[in-house]
mmCIF file of C-alpha atoms in Angstrom:
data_model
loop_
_atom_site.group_PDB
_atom_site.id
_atom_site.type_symbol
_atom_site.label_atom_id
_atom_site.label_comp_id
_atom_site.label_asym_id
_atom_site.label_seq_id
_atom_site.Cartn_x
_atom_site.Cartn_y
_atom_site.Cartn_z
ATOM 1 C CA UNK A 1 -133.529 132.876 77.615
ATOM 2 C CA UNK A 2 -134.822 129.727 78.602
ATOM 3 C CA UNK A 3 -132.856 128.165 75.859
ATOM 4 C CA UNK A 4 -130.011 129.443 76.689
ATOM 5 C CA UNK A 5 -130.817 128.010 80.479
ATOM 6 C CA UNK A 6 -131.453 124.542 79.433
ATOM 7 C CA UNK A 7 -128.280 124.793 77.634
ATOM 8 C CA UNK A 8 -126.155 125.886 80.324
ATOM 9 C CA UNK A 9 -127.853 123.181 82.413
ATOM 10 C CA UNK A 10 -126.868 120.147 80.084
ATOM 11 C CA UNK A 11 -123.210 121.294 79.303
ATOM 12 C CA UNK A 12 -122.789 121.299 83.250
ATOM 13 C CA UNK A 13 -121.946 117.639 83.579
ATOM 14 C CA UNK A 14 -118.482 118.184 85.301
ATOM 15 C CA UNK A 15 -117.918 118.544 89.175
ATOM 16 C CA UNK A 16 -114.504 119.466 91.007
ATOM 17 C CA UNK A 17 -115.413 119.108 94.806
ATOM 18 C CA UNK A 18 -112.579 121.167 97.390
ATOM 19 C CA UNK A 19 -113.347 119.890 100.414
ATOM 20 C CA UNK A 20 -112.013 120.217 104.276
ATOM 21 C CA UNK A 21 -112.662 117.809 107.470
ATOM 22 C CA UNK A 22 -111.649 115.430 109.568
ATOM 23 C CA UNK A 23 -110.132 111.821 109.468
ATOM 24 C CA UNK A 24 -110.545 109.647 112.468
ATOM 25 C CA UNK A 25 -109.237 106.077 113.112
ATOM 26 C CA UNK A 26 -110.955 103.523 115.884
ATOM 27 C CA UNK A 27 -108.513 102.134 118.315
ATOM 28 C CA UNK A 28 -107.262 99.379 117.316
ATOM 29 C CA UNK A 29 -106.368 96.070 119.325
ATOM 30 C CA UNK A 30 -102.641 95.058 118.966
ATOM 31 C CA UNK A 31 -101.674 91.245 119.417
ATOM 32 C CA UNK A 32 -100.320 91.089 122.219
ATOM 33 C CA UNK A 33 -103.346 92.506 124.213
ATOM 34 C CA UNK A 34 -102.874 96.304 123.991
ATOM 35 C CA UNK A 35 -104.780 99.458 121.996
ATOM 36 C CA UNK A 36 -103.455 101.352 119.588
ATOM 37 C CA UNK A 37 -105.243 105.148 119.225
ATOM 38 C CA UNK A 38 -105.012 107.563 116.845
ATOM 39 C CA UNK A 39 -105.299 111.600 117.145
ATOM 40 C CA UNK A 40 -108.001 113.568 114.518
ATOM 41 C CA UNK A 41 -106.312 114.723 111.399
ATOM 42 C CA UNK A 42 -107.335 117.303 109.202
ATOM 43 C CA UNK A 43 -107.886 116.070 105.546
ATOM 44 C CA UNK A 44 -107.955 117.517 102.476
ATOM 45 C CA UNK A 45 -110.428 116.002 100.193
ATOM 46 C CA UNK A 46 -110.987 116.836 96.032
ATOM 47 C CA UNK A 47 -113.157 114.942 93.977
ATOM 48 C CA UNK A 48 -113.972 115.192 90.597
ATOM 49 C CA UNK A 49 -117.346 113.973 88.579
ATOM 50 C CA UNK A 50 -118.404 113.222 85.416
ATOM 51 C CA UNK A 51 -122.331 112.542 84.930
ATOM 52 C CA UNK A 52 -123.286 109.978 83.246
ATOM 53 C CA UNK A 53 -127.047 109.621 83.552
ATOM 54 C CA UNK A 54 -128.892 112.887 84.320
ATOM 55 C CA UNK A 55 -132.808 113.309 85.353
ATOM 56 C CA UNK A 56 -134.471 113.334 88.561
ATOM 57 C CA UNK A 57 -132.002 111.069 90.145
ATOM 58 C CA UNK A 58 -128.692 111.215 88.405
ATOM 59 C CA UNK A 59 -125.770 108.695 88.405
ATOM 60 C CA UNK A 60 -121.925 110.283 88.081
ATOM 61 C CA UNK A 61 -118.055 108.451 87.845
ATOM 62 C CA UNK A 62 -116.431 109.871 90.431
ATOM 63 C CA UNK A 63 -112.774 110.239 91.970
ATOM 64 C CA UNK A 64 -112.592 110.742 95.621
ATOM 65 C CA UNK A 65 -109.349 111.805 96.506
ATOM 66 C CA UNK A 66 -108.539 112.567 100.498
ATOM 67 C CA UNK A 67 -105.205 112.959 102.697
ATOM 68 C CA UNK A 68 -104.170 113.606 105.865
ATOM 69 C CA UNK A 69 -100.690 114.693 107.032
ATOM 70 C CA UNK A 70 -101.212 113.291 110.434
ATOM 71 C CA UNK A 71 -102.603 111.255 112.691
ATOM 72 C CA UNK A 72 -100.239 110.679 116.287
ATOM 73 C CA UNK A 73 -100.445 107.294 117.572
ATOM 74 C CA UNK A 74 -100.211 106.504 120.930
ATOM 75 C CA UNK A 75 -99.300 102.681 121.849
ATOM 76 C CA UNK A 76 -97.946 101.369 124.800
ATOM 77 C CA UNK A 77 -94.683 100.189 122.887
ATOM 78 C CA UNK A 78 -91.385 101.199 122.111
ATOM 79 C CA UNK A 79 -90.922 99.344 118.558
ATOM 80 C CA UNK A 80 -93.923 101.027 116.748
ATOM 81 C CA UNK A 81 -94.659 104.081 115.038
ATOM 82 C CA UNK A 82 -95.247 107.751 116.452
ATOM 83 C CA UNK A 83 -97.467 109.372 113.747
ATOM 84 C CA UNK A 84 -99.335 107.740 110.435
ATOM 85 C CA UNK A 85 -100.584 110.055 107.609
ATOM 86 C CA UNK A 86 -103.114 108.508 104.634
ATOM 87 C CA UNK A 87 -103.787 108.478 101.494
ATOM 88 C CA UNK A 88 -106.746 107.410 99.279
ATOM 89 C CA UNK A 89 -108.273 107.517 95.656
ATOM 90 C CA UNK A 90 -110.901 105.424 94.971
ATOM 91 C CA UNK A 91 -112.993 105.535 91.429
ATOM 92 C CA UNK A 92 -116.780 105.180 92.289
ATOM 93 C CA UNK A 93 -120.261 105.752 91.603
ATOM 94 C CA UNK A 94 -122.457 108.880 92.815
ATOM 95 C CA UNK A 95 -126.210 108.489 92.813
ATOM 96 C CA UNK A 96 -127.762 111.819 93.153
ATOM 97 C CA UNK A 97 -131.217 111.798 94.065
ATOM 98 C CA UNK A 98 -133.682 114.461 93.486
ATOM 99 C CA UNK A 99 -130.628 116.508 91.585
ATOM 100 C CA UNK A 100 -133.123 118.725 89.707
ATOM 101 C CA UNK A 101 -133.588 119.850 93.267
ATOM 102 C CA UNK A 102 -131.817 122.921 95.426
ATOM 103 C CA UNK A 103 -131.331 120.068 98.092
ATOM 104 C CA UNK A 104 -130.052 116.848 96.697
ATOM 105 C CA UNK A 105 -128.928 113.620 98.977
ATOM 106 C CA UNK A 106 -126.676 111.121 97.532
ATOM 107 C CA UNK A 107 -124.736 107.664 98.237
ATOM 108 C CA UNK A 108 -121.444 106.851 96.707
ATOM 109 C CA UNK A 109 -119.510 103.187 96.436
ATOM 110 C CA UNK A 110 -116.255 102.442 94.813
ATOM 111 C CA UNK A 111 -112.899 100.901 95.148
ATOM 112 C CA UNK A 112 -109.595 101.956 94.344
ATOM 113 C CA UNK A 113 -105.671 102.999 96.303
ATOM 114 C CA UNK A 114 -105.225 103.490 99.704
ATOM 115 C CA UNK A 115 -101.043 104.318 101.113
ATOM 116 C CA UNK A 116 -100.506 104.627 104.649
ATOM 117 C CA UNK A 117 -96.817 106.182 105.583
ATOM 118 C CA UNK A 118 -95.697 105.665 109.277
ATOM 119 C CA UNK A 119 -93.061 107.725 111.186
ATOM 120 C CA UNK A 120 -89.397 107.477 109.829
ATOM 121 C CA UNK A 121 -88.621 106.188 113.430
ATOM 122 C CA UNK A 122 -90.173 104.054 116.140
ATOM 123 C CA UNK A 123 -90.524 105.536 119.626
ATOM 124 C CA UNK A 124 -87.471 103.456 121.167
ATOM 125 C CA UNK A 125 -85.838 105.676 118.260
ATOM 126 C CA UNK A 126 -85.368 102.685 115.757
ATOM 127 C CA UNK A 127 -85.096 103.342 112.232
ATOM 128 C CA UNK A 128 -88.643 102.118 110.605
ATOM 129 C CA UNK A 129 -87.645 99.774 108.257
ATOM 130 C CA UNK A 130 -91.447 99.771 106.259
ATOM 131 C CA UNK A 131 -92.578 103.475 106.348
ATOM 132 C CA UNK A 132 -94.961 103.321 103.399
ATOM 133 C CA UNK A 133 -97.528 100.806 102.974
ATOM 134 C CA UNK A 134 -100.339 100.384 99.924
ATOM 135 C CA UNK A 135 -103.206 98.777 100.050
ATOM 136 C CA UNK A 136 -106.743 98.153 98.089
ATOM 137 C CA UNK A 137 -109.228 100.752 99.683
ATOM 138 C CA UNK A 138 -112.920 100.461 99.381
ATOM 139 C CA UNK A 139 -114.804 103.691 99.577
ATOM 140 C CA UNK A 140 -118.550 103.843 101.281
ATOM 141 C CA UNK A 141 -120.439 107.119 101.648
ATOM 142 C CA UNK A 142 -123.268 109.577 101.628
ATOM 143 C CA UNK A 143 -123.898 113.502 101.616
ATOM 144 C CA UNK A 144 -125.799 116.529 100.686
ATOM 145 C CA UNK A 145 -125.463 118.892 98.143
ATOM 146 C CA UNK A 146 -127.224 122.069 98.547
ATOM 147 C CA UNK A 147 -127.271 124.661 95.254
ATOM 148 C CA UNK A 148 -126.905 127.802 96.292
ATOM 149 C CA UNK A 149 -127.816 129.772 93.051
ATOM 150 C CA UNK A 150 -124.385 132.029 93.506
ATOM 151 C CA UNK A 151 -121.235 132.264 90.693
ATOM 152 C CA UNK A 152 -117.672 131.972 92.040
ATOM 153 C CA UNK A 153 -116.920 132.221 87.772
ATOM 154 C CA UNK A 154 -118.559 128.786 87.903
ATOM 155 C CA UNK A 155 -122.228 127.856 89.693
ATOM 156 C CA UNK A 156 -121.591 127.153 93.320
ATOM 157 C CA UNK A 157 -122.844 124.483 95.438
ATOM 158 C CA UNK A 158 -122.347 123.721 99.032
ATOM 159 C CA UNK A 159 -121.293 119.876 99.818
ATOM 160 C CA UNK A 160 -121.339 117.888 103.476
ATOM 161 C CA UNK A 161 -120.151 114.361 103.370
ATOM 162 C CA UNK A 162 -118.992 111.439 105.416
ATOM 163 C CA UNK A 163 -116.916 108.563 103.940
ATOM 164 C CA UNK A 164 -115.615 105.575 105.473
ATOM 165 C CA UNK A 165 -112.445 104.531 103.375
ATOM 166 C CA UNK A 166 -112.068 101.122 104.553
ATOM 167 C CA UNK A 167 -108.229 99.805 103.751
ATOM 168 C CA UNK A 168 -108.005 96.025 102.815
ATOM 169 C CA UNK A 169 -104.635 96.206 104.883
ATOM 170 C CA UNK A 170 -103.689 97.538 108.172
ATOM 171 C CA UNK A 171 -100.773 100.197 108.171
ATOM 172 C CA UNK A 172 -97.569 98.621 109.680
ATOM 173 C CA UNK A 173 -97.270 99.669 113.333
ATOM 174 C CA UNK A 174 -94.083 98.027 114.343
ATOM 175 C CA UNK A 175 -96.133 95.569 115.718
ATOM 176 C CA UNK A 176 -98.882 93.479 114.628
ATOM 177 C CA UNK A 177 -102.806 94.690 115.573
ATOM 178 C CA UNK A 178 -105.677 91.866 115.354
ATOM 179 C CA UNK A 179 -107.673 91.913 112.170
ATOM 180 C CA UNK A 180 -106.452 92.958 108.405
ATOM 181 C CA UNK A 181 -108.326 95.522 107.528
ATOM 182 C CA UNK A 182 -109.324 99.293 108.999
ATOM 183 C CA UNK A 183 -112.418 101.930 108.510
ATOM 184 C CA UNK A 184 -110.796 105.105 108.222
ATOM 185 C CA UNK A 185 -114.104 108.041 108.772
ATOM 186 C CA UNK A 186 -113.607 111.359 107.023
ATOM 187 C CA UNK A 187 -116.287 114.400 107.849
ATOM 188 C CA UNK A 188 -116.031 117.195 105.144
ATOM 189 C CA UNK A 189 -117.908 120.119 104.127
ATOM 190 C CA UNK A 190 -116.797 122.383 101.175
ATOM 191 C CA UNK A 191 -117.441 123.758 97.650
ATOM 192 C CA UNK A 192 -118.376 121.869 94.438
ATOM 193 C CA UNK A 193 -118.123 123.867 91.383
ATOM 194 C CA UNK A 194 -119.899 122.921 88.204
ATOM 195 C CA UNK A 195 -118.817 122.966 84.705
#
């Protein structure tokens, strides 16, 4: 029996994370001297893991993948854009520490895609000429994983996390905001199941 435990243990070095939160944007400060805010947005997060180095404190490849549908923006302009949704994947590293543990606290880092896509129209009504925009995305982050010893067909745990993906590139407002690049915060709690 034990065996068999210690088994099961060391074949589990595959995560898929399902996650659900919230995305939100700082104002930015537009050129010409106004704000530009953004609305929460739901986001749907999945991540999947592969450990690489297992023991006491662990080290895993990951894939953080997030999105949110929308985000309205409100700017004191008619030639920029109503509502932005995101994007982002970013390959990075997980350290896990104390993973042997029920409660384990982690840190992740990592770099990868970030797309931004703007309203179809501007608020005068204007066609947007530049609805999608891509840009390199660094990811920064921490969490907690708590096991919960249950079985949905795979072991259970429960995951909370915060994650700033920081875009290297602005999205395109219609008009320009000061500064290139833009933290982009996502909350999330959810299930990670192990295989």
């Amino acid at each position: 029996s034990a065996g068999i435990s210690a088994f099961a243990q060391s074949a589990q070095r595959n995560e898929l994370g399902l996650l659900l939160g919230a995305e939100s944007i700082p104002q930015r400060t537009t050129a010409p001297g106004g704000n530009v805010d953004f609305s929460n947005g739901i986001i749907f997060s999945a991540n999947y893991a592969r450990l690489l180095v297992d023991g006491n404190t662990a080290v895993f490849l990951e894939f953080p993948f997030a999105a949110s549908p929308n985000h309205d923006v409100s700017i004191a302009s008619n030639g920029s854009i109503t509502a932005l949704a995101t994007l982002y994947i970013t390959p990075s590293l997980r350290v896990n520490f104390a993973h042997q543990a029920r409660v384990s606290p982690w840190l992740s880092g990592g770099f990868g895609y970030g797309l931004y896509e703007g309203s179809a129209n501007f608020r005068d009504g204007t066609v947007n000429p530049d609805v999608r925009n891509s840009t390199g995305t660094a990811q920064f982050g921490g969490g907690v994983d708590l096991r919960t010893g249950r079985k949905l067909l795979l072991p259970v745990t429960l995951r909370g996390e915060v994650r700033d993906y920081y875009t290297l590139n602005s999205p395109r407002f219609g008009i320009p905001a000061q500064g290139d690049g833009q933290h982009n915060v996502v909350a999330a709690g959810g299930i990670v199941l192990r295989f």
